[in-house]
Amino acid sequence: MKRREVIRLVLRDQEPRVLTALVTELQLLVAAPPEADDPLENWAMEATAAPVDHDDPVITRLFPPAYSEPDLDAEYRRLTETGLRRAKDADARVVAGDIAAMGMAPFVAIPLDHVAPWLRTLNALRLALAMRLEVATADDAEALEKVGPDDPRADTVQVYHWLGYLLEMLLSAAEV
Amino acid sequence: MTQTPVLPAGGVALDDAPRETPTAQRPWVCLVWDDPVNTMTYVTYVFASYFGYPKAKAERLMLRVHTTGKAAVAAGSREEMETHVTAMHGYGLWSTMEPGE
């Protein structure tokens, strides 16, 4: 049986615009340093790039510690953080590019080799919104189900659930 | 076949000498921790697609994370585990590493 080369994910009305705005926000948050072809120039840009703000709980969740010992973790961060920031930015660009290519279609066409960047980006957006909604425990996550329409968090919660829905749709469509 | 340890003049058996350097040889483990946001299907997907684990193993590991709070998902050299932890962070999983038992 031939595998489909493209997965169609339905995005209607304002949804492409909302998703693009969220993806742009994520890119601003990870603030990946620009990449040059020249390794030396690249190194200089990495060395002078502004560090991400680890006082922001969203950043801490997207770039968590790898080691319990602070010294080892600082070294890990020094060696890996720029790469991780660039990887998250590259994933986000794939998503933004596929949405930009939708035209008037009521769905976004996701080539199979874009599925992983899409899943990682949708998941990163869920994590970011969950941190903004101060979800720290399973009880917190469950409490989101009871947020009513008059709650100031209602819009954010709705987007959070929608992202979860898109993630599950894409996972089942990709049959992975 | 039993070999009698060679006893040098000092009386210490050579077999007692430490083999290589234990710290460099000690395996590390890559841990993934439970969190309330990542879905069970997504975590299973990450274990299957990144580590190449069969779906049954990926699900077993995901359930261990979910029910016990964490699971060791890979073991090996410190360098290998750092690569895995970084990949897990790329997927948004909450992952750390520590020396194995």
PDB file of C-alpha atoms in Angstrom:
ATOM      1  CA  MET A   1       0.000   0.000   0.000  1.00  0.00           C
ATOM      2  CA  LYS A   2       1.333   3.403  -0.938  1.00  0.00           C
ATOM      3  CA  ARG A   3       1.792   5.799   1.925  1.00  0.00           C
ATOM      4  CA  ARG A   4       0.364   9.257   1.507  1.00  0.00           C
ATOM      5  CA  GLU A   5       3.125  11.789   0.956  1.00  0.00           C
ATOM      6  CA  VAL A   6       1.248  14.657   2.556  1.00  0.00           C
ATOM      7  CA  ILE A   7      -0.998  14.981   5.590  1.00  0.00           C
ATOM      8  CA  ARG A   8      -3.846  17.472   5.415  1.00  0.00           C
ATOM      9  CA  LEU A   9      -4.641  19.211   8.678  1.00  0.00           C
ATOM     10  CA  VAL A  10      -7.827  21.263   8.671  1.00  0.00           C
ATOM     11  CA  LEU A  11      -7.293  24.929   9.591  1.00  0.00           C
ATOM     12  CA  ARG A  12     -10.290  27.212   9.045  1.00  0.00           C
ATOM     13  CA  ASP A  13     -11.202  30.882   9.343  1.00  0.00           C
ATOM     14  CA  GLN A  14      -8.909  32.575  11.847  1.00  0.00           C
ATOM     15  CA  GLU A  15      -7.016  29.409  12.757  1.00  0.00           C
ATOM     16  CA  PRO A  16      -4.062  29.808  10.332  1.00  0.00           C
ATOM     17  CA  ARG A  17      -3.594  33.405  11.515  1.00  0.00           C
ATOM     18  CA  VAL A  18      -3.757  32.439  15.203  1.00  0.00           C
ATOM     19  CA  LEU A  19      -1.307  29.580  14.767  1.00  0.00           C
ATOM     20  CA  THR A  20       1.121  31.771  12.819  1.00  0.00           C
ATOM     21  CA  ALA A  21       0.958  34.425  15.552  1.00  0.00           C
ATOM     22  CA  LEU A  22       1.717  31.812  18.231  1.00  0.00           C
ATOM     23  CA  VAL A  23       4.608  30.406  16.206  1.00  0.00           C
ATOM     24  CA  THR A  24       6.054  33.907  15.732  1.00  0.00           C
ATOM     25  CA  GLU A  25       5.789  34.481  19.482  1.00  0.00           C
ATOM     26  CA  LEU A  26       7.653  31.230  20.109  1.00  0.00           C
ATOM     27  CA  GLN A  27      10.412  32.309  17.720  1.00  0.00           C
ATOM     28  CA  LEU A  28      10.774  35.629  19.563  1.00  0.00           C
ATOM     29  CA  LEU A  29      10.942  33.736  22.850  1.00  0.00           C
ATOM     30  CA  VAL A  30      13.704  31.317  21.820  1.00  0.00           C
ATOM     31  CA  ALA A  31      15.496  34.195  20.020  1.00  0.00           C
ATOM     32  CA  ALA A  32      17.865  31.931  18.108  1.00  0.00           C
ATOM     33  CA  PRO A  33      21.111  33.703  17.184  1.00  0.00           C
ATOM     34  CA  PRO A  34      21.508  34.149  13.413  1.00  0.00           C
ATOM     35  CA  GLU A  35      23.518  31.457  11.657  1.00  0.00           C
ATOM     36  CA  ALA A  36      26.419  32.193   9.297  1.00  0.00           C
ATOM     37  CA  ASP A  37      28.104  29.889   6.792  1.00  0.00           C
ATOM     38  CA  ASP A  38      31.520  30.823   8.149  1.00  0.00           C
ATOM     39  CA  PRO A  39      32.156  28.799  11.342  1.00  0.00           C
ATOM     40  CA  LEU A  40      34.275  31.554  12.908  1.00  0.00           C
ATOM     41  CA  GLU A  41      31.647  34.195  12.263  1.00  0.00           C
ATOM     42  CA  ASN A  42      29.070  31.738  13.587  1.00  0.00           C
ATOM     43  CA  TRP A  43      31.016  31.252  16.778  1.00  0.00           C
ATOM     44  CA  ALA A  44      31.306  35.025  17.257  1.00  0.00           C
ATOM     45  CA  MET A  45      27.535  35.441  16.852  1.00  0.00           C
ATOM     46  CA  GLU A  46      26.848  32.661  19.324  1.00  0.00           C
ATOM     47  CA  ALA A  47      29.275  34.126  21.822  1.00  0.00           C
ATOM     48  CA  THR A  48      27.650  37.561  21.671  1.00  0.00           C
ATOM     49  CA  ALA A  49      24.020  36.380  21.442  1.00  0.00           C
ATOM     50  CA  ALA A  50      21.797  37.520  24.284  1.00  0.00           C
ATOM     51  CA  PRO A  51      21.125  34.619  26.658  1.00  0.00           C
ATOM     52  CA  VAL A  52      17.557  33.416  27.113  1.00  0.00           C
ATOM     53  CA  ASP A  53      15.874  34.564  30.322  1.00  0.00           C
ATOM     54  CA  HIS A  54      15.922  31.588  32.682  1.00  0.00           C
ATOM     55  CA  ASP A  55      13.799  33.507  35.209  1.00  0.00           C
ATOM     56  CA  ASP A  56      10.904  33.037  32.779  1.00  0.00           C
ATOM     57  CA  PRO A  57       9.147  29.741  33.650  1.00  0.00           C
ATOM     58  CA  VAL A  58       8.370  29.171  29.955  1.00  0.00           C
ATOM     59  CA  ILE A  59      12.082  29.301  29.131  1.00  0.00           C
ATOM     60  CA  THR A  60      12.911  26.997  32.032  1.00  0.00           C
ATOM     61  CA  ARG A  61      10.360  24.502  30.727  1.00  0.00           C
ATOM     62  CA  LEU A  62      11.591  24.695  27.120  1.00  0.00           C
ATOM     63  CA  PHE A  63      15.257  24.560  28.183  1.00  0.00           C
ATOM     64  CA  PRO A  64      15.220  22.451  31.359  1.00  0.00           C
ATOM     65  CA  PRO A  65      18.331  21.465  33.310  1.00  0.00           C
ATOM     66  CA  ALA A  66      20.063  18.230  32.271  1.00  0.00           C
ATOM     67  CA  TYR A  67      22.149  17.735  35.422  1.00  0.00           C
ATOM     68  CA  SER A  68      21.291  18.167  39.090  1.00  0.00           C
ATOM     69  CA  GLU A  69      24.784  19.584  39.773  1.00  0.00           C
ATOM     70  CA  PRO A  70      24.770  23.310  38.823  1.00  0.00           C
ATOM     71  CA  ASP A  71      28.365  23.281  37.492  1.00  0.00           C
ATOM     72  CA  LEU A  72      27.755  20.361  35.139  1.00  0.00           C
ATOM     73  CA  ASP A  73      24.480  21.903  34.057  1.00  0.00           C
ATOM     74  CA  ALA A  74      26.057  25.288  33.301  1.00  0.00           C
ATOM     75  CA  GLU A  75      28.588  23.516  31.085  1.00  0.00           C
ATOM     76  CA  TYR A  76      25.827  21.488  29.391  1.00  0.00           C
ATOM     77  CA  ARG A  77      23.860  24.667  28.765  1.00  0.00           C
ATOM     78  CA  ARG A  78      26.904  26.449  27.357  1.00  0.00           C
ATOM     79  CA  LEU A  79      27.466  23.628  24.869  1.00  0.00           C
ATOM     80  CA  THR A  80      23.888  22.851  23.848  1.00  0.00           C
ATOM     81  CA  GLU A  81      21.599  25.850  24.340  1.00  0.00           C
ATOM     82  CA  THR A  82      22.401  27.689  21.120  1.00  0.00           C
ATOM     83  CA  GLY A  83      21.819  24.502  19.133  1.00  0.00           C
ATOM     84  CA  LEU A  84      18.501  23.889  20.886  1.00  0.00           C
ATOM     85  CA  ARG A  85      17.361  27.472  20.300  1.00  0.00           C
ATOM     86  CA  ARG A  86      18.211  27.154  16.606  1.00  0.00           C
ATOM     87  CA  ALA A  87      16.472  23.757  16.373  1.00  0.00           C
ATOM     88  CA  LYS A  88      13.257  25.139  17.897  1.00  0.00           C
ATOM     89  CA  ASP A  89      13.456  28.141  15.572  1.00  0.00           C
ATOM     90  CA  ALA A  90      13.998  25.881  12.535  1.00  0.00           C
ATOM     91  CA  ASP A  91      10.977  23.741  13.556  1.00  0.00           C
ATOM     92  CA  ALA A  92       8.856  26.894  13.908  1.00  0.00           C
ATOM     93  CA  ARG A  93       9.937  28.138  10.477  1.00  0.00           C
ATOM     94  CA  VAL A  94       8.820  24.847   8.879  1.00  0.00           C
ATOM     95  CA  VAL A  95       5.366  25.271  10.458  1.00  0.00           C
ATOM     96  CA  ALA A  96       5.078  28.945   9.469  1.00  0.00           C
ATOM     97  CA  GLY A  97       6.168  28.081   5.918  1.00  0.00           C
ATOM     98  CA  ASP A  98       3.547  25.346   5.500  1.00  0.00           C
ATOM     99  CA  ILE A  99       0.810  27.679   6.790  1.00  0.00           C
ATOM    100  CA  ALA A 100       1.971  30.473   4.471  1.00  0.00           C
ATOM    101  CA  ALA A 101       1.673  28.034   1.536  1.00  0.00           C
ATOM    102  CA  MET A 102      -2.023  27.265   2.296  1.00  0.00           C
ATOM    103  CA  GLY A 103      -3.431  29.922   0.007  1.00  0.00           C
ATOM    104  CA  MET A 104      -7.227  29.721   0.124  1.00  0.00           C
ATOM    105  CA  ALA A 105      -7.298  26.035   1.068  1.00  0.00           C
ATOM    106  CA  PRO A 106      -9.171  25.101   4.281  1.00  0.00           C
ATOM    107  CA  PHE A 107      -6.305  22.819   5.282  1.00  0.00           C
ATOM    108  CA  VAL A 108      -2.543  22.918   5.608  1.00  0.00           C
ATOM    109  CA  ALA A 109      -0.594  20.312   3.599  1.00  0.00           C
ATOM    110  CA  ILE A 110       2.149  18.821   5.770  1.00  0.00           C
ATOM    111  CA  PRO A 111       4.760  16.719   3.935  1.00  0.00           C
ATOM    112  CA  LEU A 112       5.758  13.626   5.949  1.00  0.00           C
ATOM    113  CA  ASP A 113       9.233  14.996   6.605  1.00  0.00           C
ATOM    114  CA  HIS A 114       7.621  18.060   8.216  1.00  0.00           C
ATOM    115  CA  VAL A 115       5.579  16.014  10.691  1.00  0.00           C
ATOM    116  CA  ALA A 116       8.264  15.919  13.422  1.00  0.00           C
ATOM    117  CA  PRO A 117       8.895  19.725  13.297  1.00  0.00           C
ATOM    118  CA  TRP A 118       5.112  20.262  13.431  1.00  0.00           C
ATOM    119  CA  LEU A 119       4.648  17.960  16.423  1.00  0.00           C
ATOM    120  CA  ARG A 120       7.588  19.504  18.294  1.00  0.00           C
ATOM    121  CA  THR A 121       6.288  23.023  17.624  1.00  0.00           C
ATOM    122  CA  LEU A 122       2.654  22.283  18.583  1.00  0.00           C
ATOM    123  CA  ASN A 123       3.970  20.643  21.752  1.00  0.00           C
ATOM    124  CA  ALA A 124       6.277  23.589  22.556  1.00  0.00           C
ATOM    125  CA  LEU A 125       3.313  25.957  22.183  1.00  0.00           C
ATOM    126  CA  ARG A 126       1.232  23.804  24.555  1.00  0.00           C
ATOM    127  CA  LEU A 127       4.076  23.817  27.083  1.00  0.00           C
ATOM    128  CA  ALA A 128       4.445  27.598  26.801  1.00  0.00           C
ATOM    129  CA  LEU A 129       0.705  28.214  27.285  1.00  0.00           C
ATOM    130  CA  ALA A 130       0.578  25.724  30.169  1.00  0.00           C
ATOM    131  CA  MET A 131       3.350  27.632  31.938  1.00  0.00           C
ATOM    132  CA  ARG A 132       1.499  30.924  31.377  1.00  0.00           C
ATOM    133  CA  LEU A 133      -1.609  29.238  32.824  1.00  0.00           C
ATOM    134  CA  GLU A 134       0.530  28.078  35.780  1.00  0.00           C
ATOM    135  CA  VAL A 135      -0.101  24.392  35.203  1.00  0.00           C
ATOM    136  CA  ALA A 136       2.388  22.605  37.455  1.00  0.00           C
ATOM    137  CA  THR A 137       0.499  19.453  38.458  1.00  0.00           C
ATOM    138  CA  ALA A 138      -2.004  16.998  36.996  1.00  0.00           C
ATOM    139  CA  ASP A 139      -4.671  18.639  39.208  1.00  0.00           C
ATOM    140  CA  ASP A 140      -3.862  22.036  37.650  1.00  0.00           C
ATOM    141  CA  ALA A 141      -4.250  20.523  34.184  1.00  0.00           C
ATOM    142  CA  GLU A 142      -7.590  18.984  35.167  1.00  0.00           C
ATOM    143  CA  ALA A 143      -8.774  22.306  36.627  1.00  0.00           C
ATOM    144  CA  LEU A 144      -8.445  23.859  33.142  1.00  0.00           C
ATOM    145  CA  GLU A 145     -11.450  21.763  32.099  1.00  0.00           C
ATOM    146  CA  LYS A 146     -13.588  23.737  34.551  1.00  0.00           C
ATOM    147  CA  VAL A 147     -12.569  27.216  33.377  1.00  0.00           C
ATOM    148  CA  GLY A 148     -15.796  28.976  32.411  1.00  0.00           C
ATOM    149  CA  PRO A 149     -16.359  31.487  29.578  1.00  0.00           C
ATOM    150  CA  ASP A 150     -16.228  34.441  32.012  1.00  0.00           C
ATOM    151  CA  ASP A 151     -12.831  33.432  33.376  1.00  0.00           C
ATOM    152  CA  PRO A 152     -10.021  35.793  32.178  1.00  0.00           C
ATOM    153  CA  ARG A 153      -8.056  32.679  31.175  1.00  0.00           C
ATOM    154  CA  ALA A 154     -10.878  31.342  28.964  1.00  0.00           C
ATOM    155  CA  ASP A 155      -9.348  32.361  25.600  1.00  0.00           C
ATOM    156  CA  THR A 156      -5.893  30.997  26.469  1.00  0.00           C
ATOM    157  CA  VAL A 157      -7.407  27.751  27.740  1.00  0.00           C
ATOM    158  CA  GLN A 158      -9.389  27.385  24.520  1.00  0.00           C
ATOM    159  CA  VAL A 159      -6.226  27.816  22.422  1.00  0.00           C
ATOM    160  CA  TYR A 160      -4.391  25.354  24.695  1.00  0.00           C
ATOM    161  CA  HIS A 161      -7.069  22.695  24.099  1.00  0.00           C
ATOM    162  CA  TRP A 162      -7.137  23.432  20.377  1.00  0.00           C
ATOM    163  CA  LEU A 163      -3.354  22.908  20.140  1.00  0.00           C
ATOM    164  CA  GLY A 164      -3.785  19.582  21.958  1.00  0.00           C
ATOM    165  CA  TYR A 165      -6.477  18.624  19.448  1.00  0.00           C
ATOM    166  CA  LEU A 166      -4.211  19.505  16.475  1.00  0.00           C
ATOM    167  CA  LEU A 167      -1.371  17.507  18.060  1.00  0.00           C
ATOM    168  CA  GLU A 168      -3.554  14.418  18.463  1.00  0.00           C
ATOM    169  CA  MET A 169      -4.993  14.781  14.944  1.00  0.00           C
ATOM    170  CA  LEU A 170      -1.520  14.955  13.465  1.00  0.00           C
ATOM    171  CA  LEU A 171      -0.240  12.030  15.563  1.00  0.00           C
ATOM    172  CA  SER A 172      -3.097   9.787  14.461  1.00  0.00           C
ATOM    173  CA  ALA A 173      -2.902  10.932  10.811  1.00  0.00           C
ATOM    174  CA  ALA A 174       0.823  10.170  10.735  1.00  0.00           C
ATOM    175  CA  GLU A 175       0.092   6.759  12.314  1.00  0.00           C
ATOM    176  CA  VAL A 176       3.224   6.992  14.374  1.00  0.00           C
TER     177      VAL A 176
ATOM    178  CA  MET B   1      39.090 -23.032  35.108  1.00  0.00           C
ATOM    179  CA  THR B   2      40.282 -21.324  38.277  1.00  0.00           C
ATOM    180  CA  GLN B   3      43.363 -19.162  38.139  1.00  0.00           C
ATOM    181  CA  THR B   4      45.446 -18.509  41.200  1.00  0.00           C
ATOM    182  CA  PRO B   5      46.059 -14.772  41.510  1.00  0.00           C
ATOM    183  CA  VAL B   6      49.723 -13.865  41.152  1.00  0.00           C
ATOM    184  CA  LEU B   7      51.010 -12.536  44.423  1.00  0.00           C
ATOM    185  CA  PRO B   8      53.713  -9.860  44.152  1.00  0.00           C
ATOM    186  CA  ALA B   9      56.204  -9.246  46.930  1.00  0.00           C
ATOM    187  CA  GLY B  10      53.827  -6.903  48.764  1.00  0.00           C
ATOM    188  CA  GLY B  11      51.241  -9.636  49.033  1.00  0.00           C
ATOM    189  CA  VAL B  12      48.451  -7.851  47.161  1.00  0.00           C
ATOM    190  CA  ALA B  13      46.782  -9.934  44.508  1.00  0.00           C
ATOM    191  CA  LEU B  14      46.952  -8.313  41.063  1.00  0.00           C
ATOM    192  CA  ASP B  15      43.308  -9.182  40.546  1.00  0.00           C
ATOM    193  CA  ASP B  16      42.444  -6.654  43.213  1.00  0.00           C
ATOM    194  CA  ALA B  17      43.767  -3.799  41.097  1.00  0.00           C
ATOM    195  CA  PRO B  18      40.975  -1.588  39.765  1.00  0.00           C
ATOM    196  CA  ARG B  19      40.200  -2.223  36.138  1.00  0.00           C
ATOM    197  CA  GLU B  20      40.765   0.799  33.939  1.00  0.00           C
ATOM    198  CA  THR B  21      39.239   3.968  35.379  1.00  0.00           C
ATOM    199  CA  PRO B  22      35.879   3.225  36.923  1.00  0.00           C
ATOM    200  CA  THR B  23      34.473   6.756  36.517  1.00  0.00           C
ATOM    201  CA  ALA B  24      35.093   6.816  32.764  1.00  0.00           C
ATOM    202  CA  GLN B  25      33.557   3.354  32.361  1.00  0.00           C
ATOM    203  CA  ARG B  26      30.504   3.858  34.523  1.00  0.00           C
ATOM    204  CA  PRO B  27      27.371   4.044  32.389  1.00  0.00           C
ATOM    205  CA  TRP B  28      25.020   7.010  32.554  1.00  0.00           C
ATOM    206  CA  VAL B  29      21.280   6.932  32.203  1.00  0.00           C
ATOM    207  CA  CYS B  30      18.910   9.298  30.410  1.00  0.00           C
ATOM    208  CA  LEU B  31      15.791   9.870  32.524  1.00  0.00           C
ATOM    209  CA  VAL B  32      12.427  11.217  31.402  1.00  0.00           C
ATOM    210  CA  TRP B  33      10.154  12.702  34.068  1.00  0.00           C
ATOM    211  CA  ASP B  34       6.382  12.850  34.216  1.00  0.00           C
ATOM    212  CA  ASP B  35       4.762  16.204  33.552  1.00  0.00           C
ATOM    213  CA  PRO B  36       1.106  17.230  33.365  1.00  0.00           C
ATOM    214  CA  VAL B  37       1.213  18.741  29.861  1.00  0.00           C
ATOM    215  CA  ASN B  38       2.839  16.244  27.482  1.00  0.00           C
ATOM    216  CA  THR B  39       0.225  13.740  26.330  1.00  0.00           C
ATOM    217  CA  MET B  40       0.686   9.977  26.573  1.00  0.00           C
ATOM    218  CA  THR B  41       0.421   9.562  22.797  1.00  0.00           C
ATOM    219  CA  TYR B  42       3.048  12.257  22.186  1.00  0.00           C
ATOM    220  CA  VAL B  43       5.522  10.762  24.682  1.00  0.00           C
ATOM    221  CA  THR B  44       5.035   7.312  23.114  1.00  0.00           C
ATOM    222  CA  TYR B  45       5.632   8.852  19.681  1.00  0.00           C
ATOM    223  CA  VAL B  46       8.904  10.443  20.868  1.00  0.00           C
ATOM    224  CA  PHE B  47      10.230   7.183  22.351  1.00  0.00           C
ATOM    225  CA  ALA B  48       9.293   5.226  19.214  1.00  0.00           C
ATOM    226  CA  SER B  49      10.456   7.732  16.605  1.00  0.00           C
ATOM    227  CA  TYR B  50      13.617   9.068  18.264  1.00  0.00           C
ATOM    228  CA  PHE B  51      14.981   5.895  19.901  1.00  0.00           C
ATOM    229  CA  GLY B  52      13.480   3.605  17.260  1.00  0.00           C
ATOM    230  CA  TYR B  53      11.859   1.489  19.990  1.00  0.00           C
ATOM    231  CA  PRO B  54       9.015  -0.832  18.951  1.00  0.00           C
ATOM    232  CA  LYS B  55       5.613   0.632  19.819  1.00  0.00           C
ATOM    233  CA  ALA B  56       5.077  -1.852  22.686  1.00  0.00           C
ATOM    234  CA  LYS B  57       8.361  -0.868  24.358  1.00  0.00           C
ATOM    235  CA  ALA B  58       7.713   2.837  23.766  1.00  0.00           C
ATOM    236  CA  GLU B  59       4.286   2.475  25.425  1.00  0.00           C
ATOM    237  CA  ARG B  60       5.727   0.508  28.341  1.00  0.00           C
ATOM    238  CA  LEU B  61       8.326   3.230  28.983  1.00  0.00           C
ATOM    239  CA  MET B  62       5.686   5.977  28.646  1.00  0.00           C
ATOM    240  CA  LEU B  63       3.470   4.202  31.207  1.00  0.00           C
ATOM    241  CA  ARG B  64       6.424   3.842  33.570  1.00  0.00           C
ATOM    242  CA  VAL B  65       7.032   7.602  33.318  1.00  0.00           C
ATOM    243  CA  HIS B  66       3.337   8.285  33.851  1.00  0.00           C
ATOM    244  CA  THR B  67       2.766   5.937  36.789  1.00  0.00           C
ATOM    245  CA  THR B  68       6.094   6.083  38.677  1.00  0.00           C
ATOM    246  CA  GLY B  69       7.033   9.676  37.837  1.00  0.00           C
ATOM    247  CA  LYS B  70      10.144   8.867  35.797  1.00  0.00           C
ATOM    248  CA  ALA B  71      11.852   6.209  33.707  1.00  0.00           C
ATOM    249  CA  ALA B  72      15.350   5.510  32.456  1.00  0.00           C
ATOM    250  CA  VAL B  73      14.881   5.458  28.690  1.00  0.00           C
ATOM    251  CA  ALA B  74      18.500   4.892  27.597  1.00  0.00           C
ATOM    252  CA  ALA B  75      21.878   3.998  29.109  1.00  0.00           C
ATOM    253  CA  GLY B  76      25.423   4.384  27.841  1.00  0.00           C
ATOM    254  CA  SER B  77      28.353   6.778  27.823  1.00  0.00           C
ATOM    255  CA  ARG B  78      27.996  10.272  29.212  1.00  0.00           C
ATOM    256  CA  GLU B  79      28.402  11.778  25.721  1.00  0.00           C
ATOM    257  CA  GLU B  80      25.693   9.546  24.245  1.00  0.00           C
ATOM    258  CA  MET B  81      23.308  10.373  27.089  1.00  0.00           C
ATOM    259  CA  GLU B  82      23.927  14.108  26.644  1.00  0.00           C
ATOM    260  CA  THR B  83      22.942  13.756  22.994  1.00  0.00           C
ATOM    261  CA  HIS B  84      19.737  11.933  24.017  1.00  0.00           C
ATOM    262  CA  VAL B  85      18.851  14.443  26.756  1.00  0.00           C
ATOM    263  CA  THR B  86      19.325  17.319  24.293  1.00  0.00           C
ATOM    264  CA  ALA B  87      17.071  15.539  21.786  1.00  0.00           C
ATOM    265  CA  MET B  88      14.425  15.008  24.510  1.00  0.00           C
ATOM    266  CA  HIS B  89      14.615  18.739  25.316  1.00  0.00           C
ATOM    267  CA  GLY B  90      14.154  19.397  21.594  1.00  0.00           C
ATOM    268  CA  TYR B  91      10.899  17.406  21.785  1.00  0.00           C
ATOM    269  CA  GLY B  92       9.844  19.264  24.935  1.00  0.00           C
ATOM    270  CA  LEU B  93      10.174  16.283  27.243  1.00  0.00           C
ATOM    271  CA  TRP B  94      11.455  16.878  30.754  1.00  0.00           C
ATOM    272  CA  SER B  95      14.708  14.903  30.725  1.00  0.00           C
ATOM    273  CA  THR B  96      17.814  14.725  32.909  1.00  0.00           C
ATOM    274  CA  MET B  97      20.849  12.445  33.138  1.00  0.00           C
ATOM    275  CA  GLU B  98      22.735  10.870  36.011  1.00  0.00           C
ATOM    276  CA  PRO B  99      25.357   8.195  36.620  1.00  0.00           C
ATOM    277  CA  GLY B 100      23.839   4.718  36.552  1.00  0.00           C
ATOM    278  CA  GLU B 101      23.927   2.248  39.446  1.00  0.00           C
TER     279      GLU B 101
END
